[in-house]
Amino acid sequence: MAEEAGMFMVRQTVGSVLCCKCGIPMQPNAANMCVKCLRSEIDITEGLKKRVIIRHCDECDTYLQPPYTRIKAQLESKELLAFCIRTLDLKRSGVHLVNPEFIWTEPHSKRIKLKCTVRKEVLTGAILEQSYVVEFVQQESMCDSCSRVQANPDQWVASVQLRQHVSHRRTFFYLEQMILKHDAAARAIKIKQMDQGIDFFFGSRSHGNKFVEFVGKVAPTKYRTDKKLVSHDIKSNNYNYKYTFSVEIPPICREDLICLPPKAANSLGNLGPLVICTKVTNNIALLDPLTLRYCYLDGDQYWRSSFKSLLTSRQLVEYIVLDIEIIAPEVTIGGTRYALADAQVARISDFGKNDIIFFVKTYLGHILKPGDQALGYDLYGANTNDIELDKYKGLVLPEVILIKKSYEEKRLRKRGKPRAWKLKSLNMEVDDSRRNDQEKQDTEYEQFLRDLEENPELRFNVSLYRNEEYQPSEMASVTDGEDAPTVPLEELLADLDLSDMEDDGDNEGDDGMKE
């Protein structure tokens, strides 16, 4: 009997009722009204904000979240959407927000429209969903820090003094591009180029502190903070200070030859002692050019036993490769390819004067060929006076350490021609002591551009833009710039200038009126 009873299945059906107003069939609910009639009777958007005024500072591009918080957000961004939803304060109205989205408006209309879909339980078991549009009116009002700057540009609260005690500015050229890409200096009141560094001035201590944290993520820095009392109100017991962050960057740059102190070499597994700096981020990457041993040195390790470079990239000498023989298979270390090889090289300056040939071991066997030119450190003729080097008794120095392949001969054919790409730069004031070194700085900047062309890893964090003034020559030969490194077109970004678009739009409108 149980089996026979199991064979019968009772299907449950939902009955339908007639709407008490329009009489159409519908599924039953607590109100006994269809959705259309329920919406005509009840408006769940009643009492909700339909028009909201928001305060915007055009100087620093921030919105005011009462009472004092400033929020930086781009149009139609997630940050701006969250800010607009918080301004509506829908929780007090008892409605639930579903799928908010922006409605496109003209960028210069000072209006932001947001389509909101809200859901609310109107009767027992009856849930109603309705959409409406909220218009946010953007009123321009300058924030306190920007007001002080407009009144007196010297009224800064915090200054960040970046310093690197070296004779070139290669590090600051790269750091400038990192700051531009991440918009780290957007809150800076003034930027001033100083000797061996850059000064950044901010309107509040928090902005300066945030910038110091950013620099610490891209370089192994150390810093100290000082403050100076500006004024003191005895009645309210308020103090006004000016804060100064002194940030020091290690005097170690890419392609520098370093002699590690014995203490540091032991802590790194008896590395070196002669190593090459291949990359500087928040860590310093060191490579033994004779054994291809590789390690990273973080900021704490460096500042515990700080050291300087034995030779820098400004002391590189040009060599020509006479012969090369691979002695070990190619390996990839830290994302870069290397191959150990025995090479015969001679200084280009010795041609026609003597027959000195050097037999060296190099890690550039994968790219060097007989007849190529290379840049390296001449330890055979260098007069080194380093304290750390004297600590290693009986150390035999190699005569030459090759650093990179040279493309100077290839570039001679393209000298004077503009590049197909360009970089942006910070709006910096130049200190009076730096005005006479413009020629030296232009030379260092040209070398930085060449480094970007040669090293794809170096330009990974740099934004390159198309140069609109560049016009490729139709008469260029096939061998023009052969093997010379270039930046692929797919890595270039279009430099969009909104001011130019506005001018074009205004001109088109004027032409239309004239017609």
Short mmCIF file of N, CA and C in Angstrom, two decimals, residues 443-504:
data_model
loop_
_atom_site.label_atom_id
_atom_site.label_comp_id
_atom_site.label_asym_id
_atom_site.label_seq_id
_atom_site.Cartn_x
_atom_site.Cartn_y
_atom_site.Cartn_z
N THR A 443 72.26 66.49 -21.08
CA THR A 443 73.04 65.30 -21.44
C THR A 443 72.60 64.09 -20.61
N GLU A 444 72.37 64.29 -19.32
CA GLU A 444 71.93 63.20 -18.45
C GLU A 444 70.52 62.75 -18.82
N TYR A 445 69.67 63.70 -19.22
CA TYR A 445 68.31 63.34 -19.60
C TYR A 445 68.31 62.54 -20.90
N GLU A 446 69.18 62.90 -21.84
CA GLU A 446 69.30 62.14 -23.08
C GLU A 446 69.77 60.71 -22.80
N GLN A 447 70.68 60.55 -21.83
CA GLN A 447 71.13 59.21 -21.45
C GLN A 447 70.00 58.42 -20.81
N PHE A 448 69.15 59.10 -20.04
CA PHE A 448 68.00 58.43 -19.43
C PHE A 448 67.02 57.95 -20.51
N LEU A 449 66.81 58.75 -21.54
CA LEU A 449 65.93 58.33 -22.64
C LEU A 449 66.50 57.12 -23.37
N ARG A 450 67.82 57.08 -23.53
CA ARG A 450 68.44 55.93 -24.17
C ARG A 450 68.30 54.67 -23.31
N ASP A 451 68.40 54.85 -22.00
CA ASP A 451 68.22 53.70 -21.10
C ASP A 451 66.81 53.13 -21.22
N LEU A 452 65.82 54.00 -21.39
CA LEU A 452 64.44 53.53 -21.56
C LEU A 452 64.30 52.74 -22.85
N GLU A 453 64.97 53.18 -23.90
CA GLU A 453 64.90 52.46 -25.17
C GLU A 453 65.57 51.09 -25.08
N GLU A 454 66.64 51.00 -24.34
CA GLU A 454 67.41 49.75 -24.28
C GLU A 454 66.83 48.74 -23.30
N ASN A 455 66.13 49.21 -22.27
CA ASN A 455 65.70 48.32 -21.19
C ASN A 455 64.18 48.30 -21.09
N PRO A 456 63.50 47.26 -21.61
CA PRO A 456 62.03 47.19 -21.48
C PRO A 456 61.57 47.10 -20.04
N GLU A 457 62.38 46.48 -19.19
CA GLU A 457 62.00 46.36 -17.78
C GLU A 457 62.00 47.72 -17.09
N LEU A 458 62.90 48.61 -17.52
CA LEU A 458 62.99 49.94 -16.91
C LEU A 458 61.78 50.79 -17.26
N ARG A 459 61.27 50.67 -18.48
CA ARG A 459 60.12 51.48 -18.90
C ARG A 459 58.78 50.82 -18.59
N PHE A 460 58.81 49.72 -17.82
CA PHE A 460 57.56 49.05 -17.47
C PHE A 460 56.67 49.96 -16.62
N ASN A 461 57.25 50.73 -15.72
CA ASN A 461 56.49 51.61 -14.84
C ASN A 461 56.48 53.06 -15.31
N VAL A 462 56.85 53.29 -16.58
CA VAL A 462 56.91 54.64 -17.12
C VAL A 462 55.86 54.78 -18.21
N SER A 463 55.13 55.88 -18.21
CA SER A 463 54.11 56.16 -19.23
C SER A 463 54.76 56.91 -20.38
N LEU A 464 54.79 56.28 -21.55
CA LEU A 464 55.34 56.89 -22.75
C LEU A 464 54.20 57.34 -23.65
N TYR A 465 54.31 58.53 -24.22
CA TYR A 465 53.24 59.11 -25.02
C TYR A 465 53.72 59.32 -26.46
N ARG A 466 52.77 59.24 -27.37
CA ARG A 466 53.09 59.47 -28.78
C ARG A 466 53.47 60.92 -29.00
N ASN A 467 54.51 61.11 -29.77
CA ASN A 467 54.96 62.45 -30.13
C ASN A 467 54.25 62.85 -31.42
N GLU A 468 53.31 63.79 -31.31
CA GLU A 468 52.54 64.20 -32.49
C GLU A 468 53.40 64.93 -33.52
N GLU A 469 54.51 65.50 -33.07
CA GLU A 469 55.38 66.22 -34.00
C GLU A 469 56.30 65.29 -34.78
N TYR A 470 56.32 64.01 -34.41
CA TYR A 470 57.21 63.07 -35.08
C TYR A 470 56.64 62.69 -36.44
N GLN A 471 57.46 62.77 -37.48
CA GLN A 471 57.09 62.37 -38.82
C GLN A 471 58.18 61.44 -39.36
N PRO A 472 57.87 60.17 -39.57
CA PRO A 472 58.90 59.24 -40.08
C PRO A 472 59.36 59.65 -41.46
N SER A 473 60.64 59.54 -41.67
CA SER A 473 61.22 59.94 -42.96
C SER A 473 60.96 58.86 -44.00
N GLU A 474 60.47 59.26 -45.16
CA GLU A 474 60.22 58.33 -46.24
C GLU A 474 61.51 57.89 -46.92
N MET A 475 62.57 58.70 -46.77
CA MET A 475 63.84 58.41 -47.43
C MET A 475 64.78 57.58 -46.55
N ALA A 476 64.27 57.14 -45.40
CA ALA A 476 65.14 56.38 -44.49
C ALA A 476 65.52 55.05 -45.12
N SER A 477 66.76 54.71 -45.00
CA SER A 477 67.24 53.47 -45.60
C SER A 477 66.87 52.29 -44.73
N VAL A 478 67.04 51.12 -45.30
CA VAL A 478 66.67 49.90 -44.57
C VAL A 478 67.60 49.68 -43.38
N THR A 479 68.86 50.08 -43.53
CA THR A 479 69.85 49.87 -42.47
C THR A 479 69.89 51.01 -41.48
N ASP A 480 69.03 52.01 -41.64
CA ASP A 480 69.06 53.16 -40.73
C ASP A 480 68.64 52.73 -39.33
N GLY A 481 69.58 52.79 -38.38
CA GLY A 481 69.29 52.40 -37.01
C GLY A 481 69.15 50.90 -36.84
N GLU A 482 69.81 50.11 -37.69
CA GLU A 482 69.72 48.66 -37.59
C GLU A 482 70.23 48.20 -36.24
N ASP A 483 69.48 47.30 -35.60
CA ASP A 483 69.81 46.73 -34.30
C ASP A 483 69.75 47.76 -33.17
N ALA A 484 69.48 48.99 -33.46
CA ALA A 484 69.37 49.98 -32.39
C ALA A 484 68.04 49.80 -31.67
N PRO A 485 68.04 49.76 -30.35
CA PRO A 485 66.77 49.53 -29.63
C PRO A 485 65.81 50.70 -29.77
N THR A 486 64.55 50.39 -29.91
CA THR A 486 63.50 51.39 -30.02
C THR A 486 62.33 50.98 -29.13
N VAL A 487 61.40 51.90 -28.95
CA VAL A 487 60.20 51.64 -28.15
C VAL A 487 59.09 51.20 -29.10
N PRO A 488 58.50 50.01 -28.92
CA PRO A 488 57.41 49.58 -29.80
C PRO A 488 56.22 50.53 -29.73
N LEU A 489 55.53 50.67 -30.86
CA LEU A 489 54.40 51.59 -30.91
C LEU A 489 53.26 51.16 -30.00
N GLU A 490 53.12 49.85 -29.76
CA GLU A 490 52.02 49.40 -28.90
C GLU A 490 52.21 49.79 -27.45
N GLU A 491 53.41 50.21 -27.05
CA GLU A 491 53.64 50.65 -25.67
C GLU A 491 53.34 52.13 -25.48
N LEU A 492 53.07 52.88 -26.55
CA LEU A 492 52.87 54.31 -26.45
C LEU A 492 51.41 54.61 -26.14
N LEU A 493 51.19 55.65 -25.37
CA LEU A 493 49.86 56.12 -25.02
C LEU A 493 49.56 57.40 -25.78
N ALA A 494 48.29 57.62 -26.04
CA ALA A 494 47.87 58.86 -26.70
C ALA A 494 47.79 59.96 -25.66
N ASP A 495 48.42 61.07 -25.93
CA ASP A 495 48.42 62.22 -25.01
C ASP A 495 47.16 63.02 -25.25
N LEU A 496 46.13 62.82 -24.40
CA LEU A 496 44.84 63.49 -24.55
C LEU A 496 44.85 64.79 -23.78
N ASP A 497 44.65 65.88 -24.47
CA ASP A 497 44.63 67.21 -23.86
C ASP A 497 43.21 67.75 -23.96
N LEU A 498 42.51 67.82 -22.83
CA LEU A 498 41.12 68.26 -22.84
C LEU A 498 40.98 69.72 -23.23
N SER A 499 42.00 70.53 -22.91
CA SER A 499 41.91 71.95 -23.26
C SER A 499 41.89 72.13 -24.77
N ASP A 500 42.67 71.30 -25.48
CA ASP A 500 42.66 71.38 -26.94
C ASP A 500 41.31 70.97 -27.49
N MET A 501 40.70 69.96 -26.90
CA MET A 501 39.39 69.51 -27.38
C MET A 501 38.33 70.58 -27.14
N GLU A 502 38.44 71.28 -26.00
CA GLU A 502 37.48 72.34 -25.73
C GLU A 502 37.62 73.46 -26.75
N ASP A 503 38.87 73.82 -27.07
CA ASP A 503 39.08 74.88 -28.05
C ASP A 503 38.54 74.48 -29.40
N ASP A 504 38.76 73.19 -29.78
CA ASP A 504 38.25 72.74 -31.07
C ASP A 504 36.74 72.77 -31.09
#
